[in-house]
Coordinates of C-alpha atoms in Angstrom, one line a residue:
X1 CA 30.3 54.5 -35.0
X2 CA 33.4 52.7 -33.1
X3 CA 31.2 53.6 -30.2
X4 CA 28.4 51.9 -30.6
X5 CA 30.0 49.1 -32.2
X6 CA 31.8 49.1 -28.6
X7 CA 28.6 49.3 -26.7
X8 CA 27.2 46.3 -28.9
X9 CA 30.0 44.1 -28.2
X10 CA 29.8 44.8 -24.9
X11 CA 25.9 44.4 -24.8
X12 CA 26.8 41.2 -26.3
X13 CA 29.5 40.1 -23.7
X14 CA 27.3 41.3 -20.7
X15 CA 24.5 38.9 -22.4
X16 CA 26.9 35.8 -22.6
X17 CA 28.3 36.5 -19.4
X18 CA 24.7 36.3 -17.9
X19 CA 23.8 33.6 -19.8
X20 CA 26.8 31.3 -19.1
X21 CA 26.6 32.3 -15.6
X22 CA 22.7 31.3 -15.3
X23 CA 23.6 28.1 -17.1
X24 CA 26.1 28.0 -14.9
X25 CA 23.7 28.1 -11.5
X26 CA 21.0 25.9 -13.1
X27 CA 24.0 23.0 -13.8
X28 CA 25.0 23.5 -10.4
X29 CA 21.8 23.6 -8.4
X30 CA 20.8 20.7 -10.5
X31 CA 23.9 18.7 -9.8
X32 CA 23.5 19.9 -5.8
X33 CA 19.8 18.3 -6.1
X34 CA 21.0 14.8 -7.7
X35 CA 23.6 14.8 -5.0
X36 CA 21.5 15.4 -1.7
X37 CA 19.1 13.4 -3.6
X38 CA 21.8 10.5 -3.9
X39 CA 22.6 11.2 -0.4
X40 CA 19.8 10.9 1.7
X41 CA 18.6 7.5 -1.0
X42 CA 21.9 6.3 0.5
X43 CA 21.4 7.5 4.2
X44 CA 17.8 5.6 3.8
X45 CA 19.7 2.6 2.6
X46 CA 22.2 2.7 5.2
X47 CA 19.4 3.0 7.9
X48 CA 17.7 0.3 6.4
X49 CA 20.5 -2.0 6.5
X50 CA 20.8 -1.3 9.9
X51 CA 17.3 -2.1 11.2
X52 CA 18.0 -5.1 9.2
X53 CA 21.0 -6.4 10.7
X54 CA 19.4 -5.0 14.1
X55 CA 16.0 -6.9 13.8
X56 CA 18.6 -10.1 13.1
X57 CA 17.7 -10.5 9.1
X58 CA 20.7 -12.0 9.2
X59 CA 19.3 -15.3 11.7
X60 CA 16.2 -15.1 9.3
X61 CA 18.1 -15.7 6.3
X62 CA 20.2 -18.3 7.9
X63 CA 17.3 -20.3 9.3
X64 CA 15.6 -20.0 5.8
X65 CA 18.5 -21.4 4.0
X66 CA 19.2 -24.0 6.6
X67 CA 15.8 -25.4 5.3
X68 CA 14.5 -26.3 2.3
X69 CA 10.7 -25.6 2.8
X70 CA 11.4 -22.6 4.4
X71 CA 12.8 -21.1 1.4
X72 CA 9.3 -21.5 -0.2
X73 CA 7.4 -20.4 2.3
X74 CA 9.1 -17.6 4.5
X75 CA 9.5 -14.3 2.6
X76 CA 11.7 -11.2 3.5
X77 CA 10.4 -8.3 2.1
X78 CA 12.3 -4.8 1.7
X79 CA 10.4 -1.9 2.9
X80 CA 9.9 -0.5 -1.1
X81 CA 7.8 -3.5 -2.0
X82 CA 5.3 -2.4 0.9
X83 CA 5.3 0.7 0.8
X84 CA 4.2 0.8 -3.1
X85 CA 1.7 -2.2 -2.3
X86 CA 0.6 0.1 0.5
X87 CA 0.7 3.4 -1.3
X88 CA 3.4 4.8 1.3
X89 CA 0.9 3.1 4.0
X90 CA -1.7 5.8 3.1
X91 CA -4.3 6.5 5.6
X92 CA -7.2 5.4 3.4
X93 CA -5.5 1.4 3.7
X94 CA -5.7 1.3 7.5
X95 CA -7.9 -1.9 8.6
X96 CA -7.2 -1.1 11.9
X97 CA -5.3 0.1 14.6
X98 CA -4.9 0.0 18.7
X99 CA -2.2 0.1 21.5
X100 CA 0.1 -2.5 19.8
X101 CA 0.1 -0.5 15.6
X102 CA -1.8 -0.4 12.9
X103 CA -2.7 -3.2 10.3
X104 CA -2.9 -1.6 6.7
X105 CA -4.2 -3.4 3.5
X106 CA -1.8 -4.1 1.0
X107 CA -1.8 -4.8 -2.7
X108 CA 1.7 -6.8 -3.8
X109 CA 3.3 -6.7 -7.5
X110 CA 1.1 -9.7 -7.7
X111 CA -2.0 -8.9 -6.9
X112 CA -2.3 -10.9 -3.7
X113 CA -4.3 -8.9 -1.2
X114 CA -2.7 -9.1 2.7
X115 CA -2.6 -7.2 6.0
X116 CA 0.7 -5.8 6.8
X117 CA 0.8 -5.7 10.8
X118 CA 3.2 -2.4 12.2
X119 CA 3.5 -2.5 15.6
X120 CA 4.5 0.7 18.0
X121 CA 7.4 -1.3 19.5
X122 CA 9.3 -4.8 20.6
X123 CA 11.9 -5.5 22.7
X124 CA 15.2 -5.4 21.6
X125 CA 15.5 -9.1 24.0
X126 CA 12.9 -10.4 21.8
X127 CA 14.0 -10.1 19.0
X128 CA 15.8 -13.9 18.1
X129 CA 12.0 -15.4 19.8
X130 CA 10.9 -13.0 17.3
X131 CA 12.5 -14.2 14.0
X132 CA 12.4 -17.5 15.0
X133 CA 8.5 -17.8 15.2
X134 CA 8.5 -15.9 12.0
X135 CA 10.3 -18.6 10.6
X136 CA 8.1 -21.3 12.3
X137 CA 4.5 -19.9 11.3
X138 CA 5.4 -18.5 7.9
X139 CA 5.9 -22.7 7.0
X140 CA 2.4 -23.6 8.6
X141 CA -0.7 -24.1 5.9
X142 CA -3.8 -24.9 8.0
X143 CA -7.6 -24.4 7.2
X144 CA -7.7 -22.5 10.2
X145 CA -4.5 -20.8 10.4
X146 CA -4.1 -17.2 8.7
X147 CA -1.3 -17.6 6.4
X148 CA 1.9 -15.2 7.5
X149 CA 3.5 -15.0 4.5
X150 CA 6.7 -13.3 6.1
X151 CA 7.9 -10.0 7.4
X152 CA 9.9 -6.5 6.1
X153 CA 13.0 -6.2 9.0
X154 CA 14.1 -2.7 7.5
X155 CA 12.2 -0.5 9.6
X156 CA 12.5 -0.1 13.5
X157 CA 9.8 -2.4 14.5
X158 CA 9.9 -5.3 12.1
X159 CA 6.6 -5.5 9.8
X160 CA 4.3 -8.9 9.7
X161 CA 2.9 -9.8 6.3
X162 CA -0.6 -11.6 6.9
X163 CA -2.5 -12.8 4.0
X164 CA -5.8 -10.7 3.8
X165 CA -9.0 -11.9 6.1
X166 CA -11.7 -9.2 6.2
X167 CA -13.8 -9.8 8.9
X168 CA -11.1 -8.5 11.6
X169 CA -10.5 -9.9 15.1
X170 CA -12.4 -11.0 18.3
X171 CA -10.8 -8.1 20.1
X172 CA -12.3 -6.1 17.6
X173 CA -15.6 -7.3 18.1
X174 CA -15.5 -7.4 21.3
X175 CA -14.7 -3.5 22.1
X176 CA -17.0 -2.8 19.5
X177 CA -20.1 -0.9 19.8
X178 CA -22.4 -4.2 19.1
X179 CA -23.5 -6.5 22.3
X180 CA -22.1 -9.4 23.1
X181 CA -24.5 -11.5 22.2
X182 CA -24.5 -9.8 18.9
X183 CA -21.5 -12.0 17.1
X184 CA -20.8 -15.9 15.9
X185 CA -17.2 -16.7 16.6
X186 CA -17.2 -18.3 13.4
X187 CA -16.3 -14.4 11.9
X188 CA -13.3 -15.2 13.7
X189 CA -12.2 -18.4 13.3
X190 CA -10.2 -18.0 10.6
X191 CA -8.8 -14.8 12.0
X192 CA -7.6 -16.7 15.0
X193 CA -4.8 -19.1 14.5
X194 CA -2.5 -17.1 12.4
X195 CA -1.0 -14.9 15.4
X196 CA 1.4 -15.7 17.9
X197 CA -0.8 -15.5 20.9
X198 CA -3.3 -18.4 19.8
X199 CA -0.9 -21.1 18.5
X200 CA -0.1 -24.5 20.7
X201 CA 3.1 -24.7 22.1
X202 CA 3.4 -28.2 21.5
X203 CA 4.2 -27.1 17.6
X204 CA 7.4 -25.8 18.6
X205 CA 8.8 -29.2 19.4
X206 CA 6.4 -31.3 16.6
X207 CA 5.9 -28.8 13.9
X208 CA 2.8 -30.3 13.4
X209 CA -0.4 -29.0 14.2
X210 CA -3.6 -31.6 15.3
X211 CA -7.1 -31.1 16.8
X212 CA -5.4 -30.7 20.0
X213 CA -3.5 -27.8 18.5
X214 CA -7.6 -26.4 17.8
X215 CA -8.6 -26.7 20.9
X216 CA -5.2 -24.9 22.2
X217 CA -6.3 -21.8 20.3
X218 CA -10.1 -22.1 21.1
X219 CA -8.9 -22.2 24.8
X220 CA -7.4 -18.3 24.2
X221 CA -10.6 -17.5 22.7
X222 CA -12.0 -18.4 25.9
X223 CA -9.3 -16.4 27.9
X224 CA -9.7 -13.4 25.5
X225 CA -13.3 -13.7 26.0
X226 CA -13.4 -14.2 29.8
X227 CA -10.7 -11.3 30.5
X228 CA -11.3 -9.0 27.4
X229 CA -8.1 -8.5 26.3
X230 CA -5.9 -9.7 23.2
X231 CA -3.9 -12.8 23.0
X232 CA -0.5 -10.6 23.1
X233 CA -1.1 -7.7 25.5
X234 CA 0.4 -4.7 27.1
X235 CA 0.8 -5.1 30.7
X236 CA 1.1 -1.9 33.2
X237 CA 4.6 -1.7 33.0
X238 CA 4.4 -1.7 29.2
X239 CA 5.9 -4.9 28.6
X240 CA 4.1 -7.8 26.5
X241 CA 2.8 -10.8 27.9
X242 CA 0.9 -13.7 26.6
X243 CA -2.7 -13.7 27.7
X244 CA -3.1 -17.3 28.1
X245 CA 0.1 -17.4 30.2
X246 CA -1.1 -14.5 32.7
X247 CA -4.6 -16.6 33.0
X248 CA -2.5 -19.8 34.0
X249 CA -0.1 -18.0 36.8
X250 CA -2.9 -15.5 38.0
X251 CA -5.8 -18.6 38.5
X252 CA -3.7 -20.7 41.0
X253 CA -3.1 -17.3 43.5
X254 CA -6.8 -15.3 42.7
X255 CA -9.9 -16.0 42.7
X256 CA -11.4 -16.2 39.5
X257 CA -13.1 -13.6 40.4
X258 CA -10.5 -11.0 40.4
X259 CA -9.1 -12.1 37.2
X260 CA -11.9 -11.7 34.5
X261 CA -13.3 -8.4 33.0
X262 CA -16.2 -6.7 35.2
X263 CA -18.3 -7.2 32.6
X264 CA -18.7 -10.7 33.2
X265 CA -19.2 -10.5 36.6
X266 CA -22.2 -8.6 35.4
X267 CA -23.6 -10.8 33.5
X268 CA -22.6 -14.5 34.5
X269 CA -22.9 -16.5 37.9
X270 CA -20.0 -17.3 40.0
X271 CA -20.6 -20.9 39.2
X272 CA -20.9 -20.3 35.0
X273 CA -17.4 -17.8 35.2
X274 CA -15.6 -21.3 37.3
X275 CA -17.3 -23.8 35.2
X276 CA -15.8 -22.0 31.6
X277 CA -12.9 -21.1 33.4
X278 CA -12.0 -24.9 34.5
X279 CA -12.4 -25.5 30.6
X280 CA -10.6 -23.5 29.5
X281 CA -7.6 -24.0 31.9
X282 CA -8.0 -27.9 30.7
X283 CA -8.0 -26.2 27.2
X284 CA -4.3 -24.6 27.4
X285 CA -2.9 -27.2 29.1
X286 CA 0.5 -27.7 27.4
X287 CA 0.4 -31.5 26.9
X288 CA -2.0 -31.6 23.9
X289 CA -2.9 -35.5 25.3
X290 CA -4.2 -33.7 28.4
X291 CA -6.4 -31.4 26.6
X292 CA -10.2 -32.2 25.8
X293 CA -11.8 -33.3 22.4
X294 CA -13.3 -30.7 20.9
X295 CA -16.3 -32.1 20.8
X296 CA -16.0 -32.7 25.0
X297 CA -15.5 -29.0 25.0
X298 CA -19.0 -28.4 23.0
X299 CA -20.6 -31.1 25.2
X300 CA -19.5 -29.0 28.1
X301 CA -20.5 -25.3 26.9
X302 CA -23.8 -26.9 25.7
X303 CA -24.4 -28.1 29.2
X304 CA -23.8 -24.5 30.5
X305 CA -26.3 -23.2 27.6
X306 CA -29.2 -25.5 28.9
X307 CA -28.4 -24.6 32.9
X308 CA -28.8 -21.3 31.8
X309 CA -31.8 -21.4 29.8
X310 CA -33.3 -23.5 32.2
X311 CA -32.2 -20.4 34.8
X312 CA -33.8 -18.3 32.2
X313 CA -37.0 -19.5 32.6
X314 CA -37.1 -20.4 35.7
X315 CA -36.8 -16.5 36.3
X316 CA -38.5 -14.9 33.0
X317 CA -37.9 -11.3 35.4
X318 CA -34.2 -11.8 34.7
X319 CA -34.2 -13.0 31.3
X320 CA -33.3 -9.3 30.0
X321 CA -30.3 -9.3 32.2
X322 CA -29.2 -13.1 31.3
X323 CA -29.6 -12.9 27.5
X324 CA -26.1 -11.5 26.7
X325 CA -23.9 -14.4 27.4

C-alpha cells in the first residue's frame, strides 16, 4: 500500500513538474515573442525617424511653422496612416507605375481618395529643393493645379500625397497602345499642373500663379509632346533633369531635328516640328511678360491646323499618313 501511495505521489509530482515546466515554456516563449515583437516595432521606429531626419522633416516642419497658411495646407504624414489607407500598398491599388515608382490609390481615415506617388530614388543633394517645393505646391489651390496635399518622409524615398485624378497622365497616353490622334488633352489638363516638372518658375519668387503661369505649363505639354518623355526624366547617366530645361539648352546647339522623338519626324514637316517648337520655346520663356496669351498660342496652333489640312487636300494620297498629328 505505502508503495503505491509512493508511486501516486510521485505520479503526481512528475505531473506538476511537467505542468509547471510547460507553463513555464509557454510564459517564456510568450514573453520572448512580445519582446522581439517590441523590438523590431522599435527598430522600425528608429529607422523611421531616421529617414525622417534624413529626408530633412525637420526643414519641413520649420518652414510649415514659419508660416501660417502653411500649417493648413502642407501635411506630413507618418508612414502608418498610408500604409492602412493603402492596405500595406497592395498590389490591387497600383494606378500606375514606370522608371521613376509607382502611384497607388489611397483611402485616408477620412475618406478622401488621393494618389500616393513612391519613387525608386532621389538624390540625397536634392533633398532641401525637394522639401522646399513640397512646401511651396502643397499651399497652391488652382482649377488647374492637382492639389498635393503633402508628403510621408519616413521611408527612404520620401512619398508625395496627390489628391485623386483618374484619368492619369499625358505620358501615359502617350506610350499607350491608342494613336496619337486618338486623345483630347483636356483628359490631362487637370493632371498637369500639380507636378513639379510643369509649374512656372516665376511662382517661386511671386507665389502667385496667372494665365502666364498656364501657358508655362502648356509649353511642357508641348515639350512632352514633341520629345516624348515626362516633365521630370531620367537622363543616361541616371540622374533627373527637367524636360523643359534640356529642350531650352539642347535647341540653341541641335537642330531641332535631332532633339524631338522619331516619331514626329515621321509624321510632321520640318517646317510644322520648327513652327510648334518656336512656340513653345516663347511658351517657357521664364519672364511670364515675355510669354504669349493663350489665346495667341491657339491662334498660332490653329494656323498650323489649317496649313495642314489645306496640305491634306492638296495631296488626298497622303492624307492616311498626315492624319495623326
Amino acid at each position: 500500500v505505502q508503495c503505491t501511495f509512493t508511486k501516486k505521489q510521485n505520479l503526481l509530482l512528475g505531473v506538476g513538474i511537467g505542468l509547471s515546466s510547460g507553463f513555464g515554456v509557454l510564459l517564456l516563449s510568450s514573453i520572448t515573442i512580445v519582446l522581439v515583437r517590441r523590438w523590431k516595432r522599435d527598430i522600425q521606429k528608429q529607422l523611421r525617424r531616421n529617414h525622417f531626419r534624413k529626408n530633412q522633416g525637420l526643414l519641413l516642419e520649420q518652414l510649415i511653422s514659419s508660416d501660417e497658411n502653411a500649417s493648413d495646407k502642407t501635411k506630413i504624414f507618418t508612414l502608418e496612416e498610408l500604409e492602412k489607407a493603402t492596405n500595406n500598398f497592395d498590389a490591387t491599388r497600383i494606378l500606375g507605375r514606370g522608371g521613376h515608382g509607382m502611384v497607388y490609390k489611397g483611402i485616408l481615415s477620412n475618406q478622401h481618395v488621393v494618389a500616393i506617388k513612391r519613387s525608386k530614388n532621389i538624390d540625397e543633394g536634392e533633398i532641401s529643393q525637394f522639401i522646399n517645393e513640397v512646401a511651396i505646391l502643397s499651399q497652391i489651390n488652382h482649377r488647374n493645379i492637382v492639389k498635393l496635399f503633402g508628403c510621408c518622409l519616413e521611408t527612404e524615398v520620401p512619398l508625395l500625397v496627390y489628391d485623386f485624378v483618374p484619368n492619369g497622365s499625358l505620358y501615359e497616353i502617350l506610350h499607350s497602345n491608342s494613336s496619337s490622334g486618338c486623345f483630347l488633352l483636356s483628359h490631362v489638363v487637370t493632371n498637369v499642373q500639380g507636378t513639379f516638372g510643369y509649374l512656372d518658375p516665376e511662382y517661386y519668387h511671386t507665389g502667385q500663379l496667372n494665365e502666364k503661369s498656364d501657358v508655362y505649363s502648356f509649353g511642357v505639354v508641348l515639350v512632352e509632346l514633341l520629345l516624348r518623355r515626362e516633365p521630370i526624366f531620367t537622363t543616361e547617366s541616371g540622374s533627373k533633369e527637367n524636360l523643359a530645361n534640356y529642350f531650352l539648352s539642347e535647341i540653341k546647339v541641335r537642330p531641332i531635328k535631332e532633339i524631338v522623338a522619331a516619331q514626329i519626324c515621321e509624321e510632321a514637316t520640318e517646317e510644322e516640328i520648327k513652327s510648334v517648337a518656336s512656340l513653345t520655346e516663347m511658351c517657357l520663356r521664364l519672364r511670364g511678360e515675355e510669354r504669349p496669351t493663350m489665346k495667341e498660342v491657339e491662334m498660332t496652333l490653329q494656323l498650323l491646323r489649317t496649313k495642314r489640312s489645306n496640305s491634306c487636300h492638296a495631296s488626298p494620297e497622303n492624307d492616311e499618313d498626315m492624319q495623326p498629328l
